[in-house]
CSV table of C-alpha atoms in Angstrom, one decimal:
chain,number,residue,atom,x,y,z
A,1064,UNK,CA,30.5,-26.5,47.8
A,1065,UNK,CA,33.4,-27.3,45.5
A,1066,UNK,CA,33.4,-30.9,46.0
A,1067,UNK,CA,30.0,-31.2,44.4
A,1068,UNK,CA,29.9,-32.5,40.9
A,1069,UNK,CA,29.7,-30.4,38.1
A,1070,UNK,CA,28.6,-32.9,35.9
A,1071,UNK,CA,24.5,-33.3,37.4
A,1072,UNK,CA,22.7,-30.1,36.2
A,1073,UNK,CA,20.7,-29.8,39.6
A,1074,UNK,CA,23.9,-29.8,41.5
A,1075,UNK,CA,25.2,-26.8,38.5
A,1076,UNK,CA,22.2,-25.2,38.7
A,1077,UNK,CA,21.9,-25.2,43.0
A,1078,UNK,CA,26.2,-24.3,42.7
A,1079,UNK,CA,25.3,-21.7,40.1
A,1080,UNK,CA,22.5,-20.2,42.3
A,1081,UNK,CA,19.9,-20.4,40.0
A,1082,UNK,CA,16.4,-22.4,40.4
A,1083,UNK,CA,14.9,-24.5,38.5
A,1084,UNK,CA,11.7,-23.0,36.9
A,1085,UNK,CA,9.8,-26.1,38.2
A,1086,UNK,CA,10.1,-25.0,41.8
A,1087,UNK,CA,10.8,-21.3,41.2
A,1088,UNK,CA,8.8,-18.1,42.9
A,1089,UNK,CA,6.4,-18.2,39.8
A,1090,UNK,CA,5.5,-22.3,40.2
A,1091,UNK,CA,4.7,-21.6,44.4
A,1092,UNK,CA,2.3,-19.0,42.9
A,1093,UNK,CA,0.0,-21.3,40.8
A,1094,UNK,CA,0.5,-24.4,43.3
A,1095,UNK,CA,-0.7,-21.9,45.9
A,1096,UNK,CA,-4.0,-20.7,43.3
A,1097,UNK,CA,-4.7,-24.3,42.6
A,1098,UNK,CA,-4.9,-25.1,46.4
A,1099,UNK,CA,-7.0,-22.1,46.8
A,1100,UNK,CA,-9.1,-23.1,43.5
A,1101,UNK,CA,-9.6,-26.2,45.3
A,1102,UNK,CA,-10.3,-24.8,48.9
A,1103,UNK,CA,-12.7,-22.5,47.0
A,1104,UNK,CA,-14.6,-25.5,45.3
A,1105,UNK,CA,-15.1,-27.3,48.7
A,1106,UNK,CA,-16.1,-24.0,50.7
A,1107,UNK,CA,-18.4,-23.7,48.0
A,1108,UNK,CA,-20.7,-26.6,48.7
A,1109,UNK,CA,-21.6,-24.9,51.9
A,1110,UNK,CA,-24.9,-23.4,52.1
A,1111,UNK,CA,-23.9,-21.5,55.0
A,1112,UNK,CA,-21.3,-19.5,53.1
A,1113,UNK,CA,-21.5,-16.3,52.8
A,1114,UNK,CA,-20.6,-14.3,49.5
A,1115,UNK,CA,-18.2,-11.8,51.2
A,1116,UNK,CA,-16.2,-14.7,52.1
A,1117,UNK,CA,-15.9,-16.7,49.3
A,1118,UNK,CA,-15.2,-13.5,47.7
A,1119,UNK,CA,-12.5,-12.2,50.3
A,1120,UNK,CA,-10.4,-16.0,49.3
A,1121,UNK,CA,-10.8,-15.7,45.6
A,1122,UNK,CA,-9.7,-12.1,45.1
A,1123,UNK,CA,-6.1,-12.7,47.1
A,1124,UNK,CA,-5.0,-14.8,44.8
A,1125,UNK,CA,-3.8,-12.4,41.5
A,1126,UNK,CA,-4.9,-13.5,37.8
A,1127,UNK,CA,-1.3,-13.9,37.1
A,1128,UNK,CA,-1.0,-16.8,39.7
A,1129,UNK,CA,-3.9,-18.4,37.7
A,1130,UNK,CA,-2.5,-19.6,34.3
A,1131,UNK,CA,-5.6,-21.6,34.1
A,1132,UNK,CA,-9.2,-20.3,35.6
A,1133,UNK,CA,-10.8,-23.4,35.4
A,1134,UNK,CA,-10.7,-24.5,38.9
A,1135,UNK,CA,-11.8,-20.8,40.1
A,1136,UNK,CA,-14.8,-21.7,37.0
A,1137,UNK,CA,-15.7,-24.6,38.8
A,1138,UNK,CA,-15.4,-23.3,42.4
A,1139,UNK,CA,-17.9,-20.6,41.3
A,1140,UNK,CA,-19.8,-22.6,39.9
A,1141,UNK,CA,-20.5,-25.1,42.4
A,1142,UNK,CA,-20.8,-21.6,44.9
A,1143,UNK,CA,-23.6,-20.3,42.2
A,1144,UNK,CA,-25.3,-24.3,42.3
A,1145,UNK,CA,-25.5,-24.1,46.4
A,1146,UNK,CA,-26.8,-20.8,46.5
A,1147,UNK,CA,-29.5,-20.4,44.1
A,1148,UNK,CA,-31.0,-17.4,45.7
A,1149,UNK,CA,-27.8,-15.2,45.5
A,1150,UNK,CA,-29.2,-12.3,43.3
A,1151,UNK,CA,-27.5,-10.6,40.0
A,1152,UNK,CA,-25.2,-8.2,41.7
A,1153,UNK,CA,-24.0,-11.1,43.7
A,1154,UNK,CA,-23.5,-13.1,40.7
A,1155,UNK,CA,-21.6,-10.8,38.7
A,1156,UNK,CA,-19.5,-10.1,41.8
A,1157,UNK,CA,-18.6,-13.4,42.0
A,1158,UNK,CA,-17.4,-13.7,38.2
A,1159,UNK,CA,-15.5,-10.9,38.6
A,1160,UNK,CA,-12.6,-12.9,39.7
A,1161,UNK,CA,-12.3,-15.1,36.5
A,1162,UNK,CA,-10.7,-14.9,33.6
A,1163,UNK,CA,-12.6,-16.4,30.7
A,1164,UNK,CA,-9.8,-16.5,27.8
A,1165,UNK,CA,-8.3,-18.3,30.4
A,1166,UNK,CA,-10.7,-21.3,30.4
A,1167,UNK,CA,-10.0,-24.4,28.7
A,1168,UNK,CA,-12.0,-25.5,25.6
A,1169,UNK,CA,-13.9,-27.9,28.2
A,1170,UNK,CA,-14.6,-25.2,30.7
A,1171,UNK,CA,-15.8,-23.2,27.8
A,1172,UNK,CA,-18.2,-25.9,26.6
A,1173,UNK,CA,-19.7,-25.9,29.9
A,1174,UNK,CA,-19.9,-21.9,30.5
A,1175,UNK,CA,-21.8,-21.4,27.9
A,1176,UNK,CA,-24.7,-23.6,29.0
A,1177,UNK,CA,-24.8,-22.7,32.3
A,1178,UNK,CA,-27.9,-20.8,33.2
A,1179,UNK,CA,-26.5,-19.9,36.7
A,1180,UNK,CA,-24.0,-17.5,34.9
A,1181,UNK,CA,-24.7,-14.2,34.2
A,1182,UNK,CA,-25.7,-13.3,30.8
A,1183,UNK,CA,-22.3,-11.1,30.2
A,1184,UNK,CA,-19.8,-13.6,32.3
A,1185,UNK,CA,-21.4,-16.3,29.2
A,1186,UNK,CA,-21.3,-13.4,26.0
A,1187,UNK,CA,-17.2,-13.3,27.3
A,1188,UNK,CA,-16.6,-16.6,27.3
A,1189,UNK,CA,-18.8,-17.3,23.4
A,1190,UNK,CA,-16.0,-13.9,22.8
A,1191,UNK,CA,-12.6,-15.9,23.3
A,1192,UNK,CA,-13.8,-19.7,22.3
């Protein structure tokens, strides 16, 4: 490895033995809970889904993975749009999951108008704005 040059900080930093933090153990994490996010929001528009599955997904990936929870806001929320019938328990067991001082101002905005919420998911998120 010596005749690498010292002088591109990629090369120093792979000679070195360190990573970059852009592709780092931390980074795979939130790739990998943004492609679950996104798995979750298009699972979501199924009608056929069951809870406990939808559930089972969203609870493997840790809140630390998740520095944002928008996309697990918007995957439940499209879940809680499909299936109107899911009852309070349900709901609240789906929340459970997200994070709301981790929502954007945006994400915010919408939470707290959304009537398929549950009434202490939207107090949390009128908490942190």
């Amino acid at each position: 490895m010596s005749h690498i040059s010292q002088t591109d900080p990629t090369k120093k930093e792979f000679n070195e033995g360190t990573r970059s933090p852009k592709f780092g153990p931390d980074a795979s994490k939130v790739l990998v809970a943004k492609l679950i996010d996104g798995y979750l929001a298009e699972i979501a528009r199924d009608p056929n889904l069951p809870l406990s599955k939808f559930v089972n997904l969203a609870e493997h990936i840790t809140s630390i993975s998740r520095p944002s929870h928008d996309g697990l806001y918007r995957a439940i929320d499209m879940y809680l749009k499909e299936h109107p019938g899911i009852n309070k328990s349900e709901r609240k067991r789906i929340c459970r999951f997200m994070e709301c001082k981790k929502l954007s101002a945006e994400a915010c905005m919408h939470a707290v108008q959304n009537e398929r919420l549950p009434l202490s998911v939207v107090v949390q998120v009128l908490f942190f704005e």
